[in-house]
Coordinates of C-alpha atoms in Angstrom, one line a residue:
M67 CA 149.3 98.6 35.6
K68 CA 150.0 95.0 36.4
N69 CA 152.7 95.9 38.9
K70 CA 150.2 98.3 40.7
H71 CA 147.7 95.4 41.0
V72 CA 150.4 93.2 42.5
I73 CA 151.5 95.8 45.0
F74 CA 147.9 96.6 45.9
S75 CA 147.1 92.8 46.3
T76 CA 150.2 92.4 48.5
F77 CA 149.2 95.4 50.6
I78 CA 145.6 94.0 51.0
F79 CA 147.0 90.5 52.1
A80 CA 149.4 92.1 54.6
L81 CA 146.6 94.3 56.0
F82 CA 144.2 91.4 56.2
S83 CA 146.8 89.2 57.9
A84 CA 147.7 91.9 60.5
T85 CA 144.0 92.6 61.2
A86 CA 143.2 88.9 61.4
F87 CA 146.1 88.4 63.8
A88 CA 144.7 91.1 66.1
V89 CA 141.1 89.8 65.9
F90 CA 141.8 86.1 66.1
A91 CA 144.4 86.1 69.0
K92 CA 144.2 82.6 70.6
A93 CA 142.9 82.3 74.1
P94 CA 144.4 79.7 76.4
T95 CA 142.8 76.2 76.1
T96 CA 143.5 75.5 79.8
S97 CA 143.1 77.4 83.0
K98 CA 145.9 80.0 83.5
I99 CA 146.8 82.6 86.1
V100 CA 148.6 85.8 85.0
F101 CA 150.7 87.6 87.6
A102 CA 153.7 89.9 88.0
T103 CA 156.9 89.0 89.8
R104 CA 160.4 90.4 90.4
G105 CA 163.7 89.1 91.7
V106 CA 166.1 90.9 94.1
G107 CA 167.0 94.3 92.5
E108 CA 165.0 93.6 89.4
N109 CA 162.0 95.1 87.7
R110 CA 158.6 93.3 87.6
D111 CA 157.7 91.2 84.6
I112 CA 154.4 89.4 83.8
Y113 CA 154.2 85.6 83.9
L114 CA 151.7 82.9 83.3
M115 CA 151.3 79.8 85.4
N116 CA 148.9 76.8 85.9
P117 CA 146.5 76.9 88.9
D118 CA 148.9 74.6 90.8
G119 CA 151.8 77.0 90.3
S120 CA 153.5 74.9 87.6
E121 CA 154.8 75.9 84.2
Q122 CA 155.6 79.5 84.9
V123 CA 156.3 81.3 81.7
N124 CA 157.7 84.9 81.3
L125 CA 155.6 87.0 78.9
T126 CA 157.2 90.4 79.2
N127 CA 161.0 90.2 79.3
H128 CA 161.5 94.0 79.4
R129 CA 163.6 96.4 81.5
A130 CA 160.5 98.3 82.4
D131 CA 158.1 97.7 85.3
D132 CA 155.1 95.7 84.1
I133 CA 152.3 95.2 86.6
S134 CA 148.6 94.5 87.2
P135 CA 147.7 92.1 84.3
V136 CA 144.1 91.2 83.7
W137 CA 142.5 88.9 81.2
S138 CA 139.9 90.0 78.7
P139 CA 136.6 88.2 79.2
T140 CA 137.3 85.9 76.3
G141 CA 140.9 85.3 77.2
E142 CA 142.1 86.7 73.9
H143 CA 144.0 89.6 75.4
I144 CA 145.8 90.7 78.5
L145 CA 145.6 94.3 79.7
F146 CA 148.4 95.6 81.9
A147 CA 150.2 98.7 83.2
S148 CA 153.8 99.5 82.3
D149 CA 156.3 102.4 82.5
R150 CA 158.2 101.1 79.4
E151 CA 157.9 104.4 77.5
H152 CA 158.9 106.7 80.4
K153 CA 162.2 107.2 82.2
T154 CA 160.6 107.9 85.6
W155 CA 159.8 104.7 87.5
G156 CA 156.1 104.3 88.3
T157 CA 154.8 106.5 85.5
W158 CA 152.5 103.7 84.3
D159 CA 150.0 103.6 81.4
L160 CA 147.9 100.9 80.0
Y161 CA 148.9 98.3 77.3
L162 CA 147.4 95.3 75.6
M163 CA 149.1 92.1 74.5
D164 CA 148.1 88.7 73.3
P165 CA 148.2 85.7 75.7
D166 CA 151.6 84.6 74.4
G167 CA 153.2 88.1 75.2
S168 CA 153.2 89.2 71.5
N169 CA 151.6 92.2 69.8
I170 CA 152.1 94.7 72.7
R171 CA 150.4 98.1 72.0
R172 CA 149.3 101.1 74.0
V173 CA 145.6 101.6 74.6
F174 CA 145.6 105.4 74.6
D175 CA 147.3 107.8 72.2
K176 CA 147.8 110.4 74.9
W177 CA 149.8 109.3 77.9
E178 CA 148.4 109.7 81.4
R179 CA 149.2 107.9 84.8
R180 CA 146.7 105.0 84.4
K181 CA 146.8 101.6 86.1
N182 CA 144.6 99.1 88.0
A183 CA 142.4 98.3 85.0
T184 CA 139.4 96.1 84.9
W185 CA 137.3 94.8 82.0
S186 CA 133.5 95.1 81.6
P187 CA 132.0 91.7 81.2
D188 CA 131.2 92.3 77.5
G189 CA 134.8 93.3 76.8
K190 CA 133.9 96.6 75.2
R191 CA 134.9 98.9 78.1
I192 CA 137.5 99.2 80.8
A193 CA 137.6 101.0 84.1
Y194 CA 140.9 102.1 85.8
D195 CA 142.3 104.8 88.1
S196 CA 144.3 107.7 86.9
G197 CA 146.0 110.8 88.3
E198 CA 148.9 111.8 90.6
P199 CA 149.7 109.7 93.7
G200 CA 147.3 110.7 96.4
S201 CA 144.6 112.0 94.1
R202 CA 143.5 109.2 92.0
S203 CA 140.1 109.1 90.1
I204 CA 138.1 106.3 88.5
Y205 CA 137.6 106.5 84.7
I206 CA 135.6 104.4 82.2
S207 CA 136.8 104.1 78.6
T208 CA 136.1 102.2 75.5
I209 CA 138.8 99.5 74.9
D210 CA 140.1 101.3 71.8
G211 CA 141.0 104.3 74.1
K212 CA 138.9 106.7 72.0
T213 CA 136.6 107.9 74.7
E214 CA 137.2 108.1 78.5
E215 CA 135.1 109.6 81.3
R216 CA 135.9 110.5 84.9
V217 CA 133.2 108.9 87.1
A218 CA 134.4 109.0 90.7
I219 CA 137.3 109.8 93.1
G220 CA 139.2 106.7 94.2
C221 CA 141.2 103.8 93.0
C222 CA 141.3 100.0 92.3
P223 CA 138.0 99.5 90.4
V224 CA 136.7 96.0 89.7
W225 CA 133.7 95.4 87.5
S226 CA 130.9 93.0 88.7
S227 CA 130.1 90.0 86.6
D228 CA 126.7 91.3 85.5
G229 CA 128.2 94.6 84.4
T230 CA 125.9 96.7 86.6
E231 CA 128.4 97.9 89.3
I232 CA 132.0 98.8 89.8
A233 CA 133.4 98.3 93.3
F234 CA 136.3 100.6 94.2
V235 CA 138.3 102.1 97.1
E236 CA 137.3 105.6 98.1
G237 CA 139.6 107.7 100.4
A238 CA 142.8 109.6 100.3
I239 CA 146.2 107.9 100.4
R240 CA 147.4 106.9 103.9
K241 CA 143.9 107.8 105.2
P242 CA 141.0 105.6 106.3
K243 CA 139.1 104.1 103.4
R244 CA 135.8 102.5 102.3
I245 CA 134.7 100.3 99.6
S246 CA 132.1 102.1 97.4
L247 CA 129.8 100.7 94.7
L248 CA 129.4 102.7 91.5
N249 CA 126.4 102.2 89.1
S250 CA 128.1 101.7 85.7
Q251 CA 125.2 103.4 83.9
T252 CA 124.2 106.3 86.1
H253 CA 127.7 106.7 87.7
R254 CA 126.1 107.3 91.1
H255 CA 127.9 105.6 93.9
K256 CA 127.4 104.8 97.6
F257 CA 129.5 103.6 100.5
F258 CA 129.3 99.8 100.9
F259 CA 131.9 98.7 103.5
P260 CA 132.6 99.3 106.3
P261 CA 129.0 100.6 106.8
K262 CA 129.5 103.0 109.7
R263 CA 133.0 104.5 109.5
A264 CA 136.0 104.4 107.2
S265 CA 138.9 102.1 108.2
W266 CA 141.9 100.5 106.5
V267 CA 140.2 98.5 103.7
R268 CA 141.5 97.8 100.1
Y269 CA 141.7 95.4 97.2
P270 CA 138.0 94.6 96.7
T271 CA 137.2 91.8 94.2
W272 CA 133.8 90.3 93.1
S273 CA 133.0 86.7 93.3
P274 CA 132.1 85.1 89.9
L275 CA 128.4 85.2 90.6
G276 CA 128.6 88.8 91.9
D277 CA 126.9 87.8 95.2
K278 CA 130.0 88.4 97.4
L279 CA 133.0 90.7 97.7
A280 CA 136.5 89.7 99.0
F281 CA 138.9 92.4 100.3
T282 CA 141.8 93.1 102.6
W283 CA 140.9 94.8 105.9
I284 CA 142.3 96.0 109.2
D285 CA 139.4 97.0 111.5
R286 CA 140.8 100.3 112.7
A287 CA 140.5 104.0 111.6
E288 CA 144.2 104.8 111.8
L289 CA 147.1 102.6 110.7
Q290 CA 150.8 102.6 111.4
R291 CA 153.3 101.0 108.9
E292 CA 154.1 98.3 111.4
D293 CA 150.5 97.3 111.4
I294 CA 150.6 96.1 107.8
V295 CA 151.4 92.6 109.1
L296 CA 147.9 92.5 110.6
E297 CA 146.1 92.7 107.2
A298 CA 143.7 89.9 106.8
I299 CA 141.2 88.9 104.0
Y300 CA 137.5 88.9 104.5
I301 CA 134.4 88.2 102.4
V302 CA 131.0 89.8 102.7
N303 CA 127.6 89.2 100.9
R304 CA 126.5 91.7 98.3
D305 CA 123.8 92.9 100.8
G306 CA 126.4 93.6 103.5
T307 CA 125.6 90.6 105.6
G308 CA 127.7 87.5 106.4
L309 CA 131.1 89.1 107.1
Q310 CA 133.6 86.3 107.4
Q311 CA 137.4 86.3 107.9
I312 CA 139.1 83.9 105.4
I313 CA 142.8 84.5 105.9
E314 CA 144.0 85.3 109.4
E315 CA 146.0 88.3 110.6
G316 CA 149.8 88.0 110.8
R317 CA 150.3 87.1 107.2
A318 CA 150.1 90.6 105.6
A319 CA 147.6 89.1 103.3
I320 CA 146.5 91.2 100.3
D321 CA 145.2 91.0 96.7
P322 CA 142.4 88.5 97.0
L323 CA 141.3 87.0 93.7
W324 CA 138.4 84.5 93.2
S325 CA 138.9 81.4 91.0
P326 CA 136.5 81.4 88.0
S327 CA 134.5 78.6 89.7
G328 CA 134.3 80.5 93.0
S329 CA 135.6 77.5 95.0
E330 CA 139.0 78.9 95.6
L331 CA 140.6 82.3 96.5
L332 CA 144.1 83.4 95.6
Y333 CA 146.0 86.0 97.7
G334 CA 149.4 87.4 98.3
A335 CA 151.2 86.9 101.7
I336 CA 154.7 87.0 103.2
D337 CA 156.5 83.6 103.4
A338 CA 159.0 82.4 106.0
N339 CA 161.8 84.1 104.1
R340 CA 159.9 87.5 104.2
D341 CA 159.3 87.4 100.5
R342 CA 155.8 88.0 99.1
Q343 CA 154.4 84.9 97.4
I344 CA 151.0 83.8 95.9
Y345 CA 148.8 81.3 97.8
K346 CA 145.6 79.5 97.0
F347 CA 142.9 79.0 99.6
S348 CA 140.2 76.3 99.2
F349 CA 136.7 77.0 100.6
G350 CA 136.1 73.3 100.7
S351 CA 139.1 72.2 102.8
G352 CA 139.8 75.6 104.5
E353 CA 143.5 75.1 103.7
S354 CA 146.0 77.2 101.8
V355 CA 148.8 76.1 99.5
Q356 CA 151.8 78.1 98.2
L357 CA 152.0 78.6 94.4
T358 CA 155.2 80.7 94.0
D359 CA 158.5 80.5 95.8
G360 CA 162.2 81.6 95.5
E361 CA 163.8 84.9 96.3
S362 CA 161.2 87.0 94.6
W363 CA 158.1 89.1 95.2
S364 CA 155.0 88.0 93.3
Y365 CA 151.9 90.1 92.7
L366 CA 148.5 88.7 91.7
G367 CA 146.9 89.6 88.4
D368 CA 144.0 87.5 87.1
W369 CA 142.7 84.0 86.6
F370 CA 141.3 82.8 83.2
D371 CA 139.5 79.4 82.7
P372 CA 138.0 78.7 79.3
A373 CA 135.3 76.5 80.9
Y374 CA 133.9 79.7 82.5
A375 CA 134.7 82.3 79.8
L376 CA 132.6 84.1 77.3
P377 CA 132.5 82.3 73.9
V378 CA 135.5 83.3 71.7
S379 CA 133.9 84.4 68.4
P380 CA 135.5 86.0 65.3
Q381 CA 134.5 89.6 64.5
P382 CA 134.4 89.6 60.7
H383 CA 132.7 93.1 60.6
L384 CA 136.1 94.5 61.5
L385 CA 137.7 93.0 58.3
T386 CA 134.6 94.0 56.2
T387 CA 134.9 97.6 57.4
T388 CA 138.6 97.7 56.5
W389 CA 137.9 96.3 53.0
G390 CA 135.1 98.8 52.4
D391 CA 137.3 101.7 53.4
L392 CA 140.0 100.6 51.0
K393 CA 137.6 100.4 48.1
K394 CA 136.6 104.0 48.5

């Protein structure tokens, strides 16, 4: 009987430690940008860096393609897409990991083609697109992957800071597109930009206050591949007024991302060596600085700053529930 108590106690300690490790994952104490990059002939891995481009640290040293990382609102977890469990390149699904790259696990039990995830501000739900290439749909799910609901046809969702709306791109692949706004409660959505006709627009992202959207746009209905170099970055007010070009044409500028303070904007663009790098634009100075370099292609993910984050608080009810279940 004594041995049984020892074994049971050991099991409880191990379970408590594992659960506590998942619950109390440590958020960064300083501002960090998470992004994906790949060298020549290599797959993409996820990295961290400081806002000035220094101290770049590899989180996922894996032969798979790891892309589209986004911080949880508290900074305790990173959500990303990976094809690590599939032999076909580009068959991504969603995974979670801790900020140091440890504790990687799948979000959903059943595999689907999911990517481009975004967190709800309270950290309880995620939105993402799923489906075959050319026929993507927007879904909303709980973060545990237990429930998911299809809410719109489109891709690249991004949740507003107040949680009320999701901006996404509506339109078929290689066809003119619009940014639409989805009510996160009623799931009704409406066209937002451009207001009159579809054109080549993509990569919407909310400002921290939710009063503006930034996006990549070429103001034309049809697009040839050679026109990609003309992609520029714009911002517009939430009410559709105040359209302003931020990054000029000729840079193939994509993937805008606001800083947590709203004073800067990250984006991807082609450098002098025709590699894609990450740049940072200051609204104050109107100048851009390059953050990444080398013979690599870098893709933006997300920016976390503890000064602007939700409070990181333990969730002891998770441990209490586990203990109660064990006693039964």
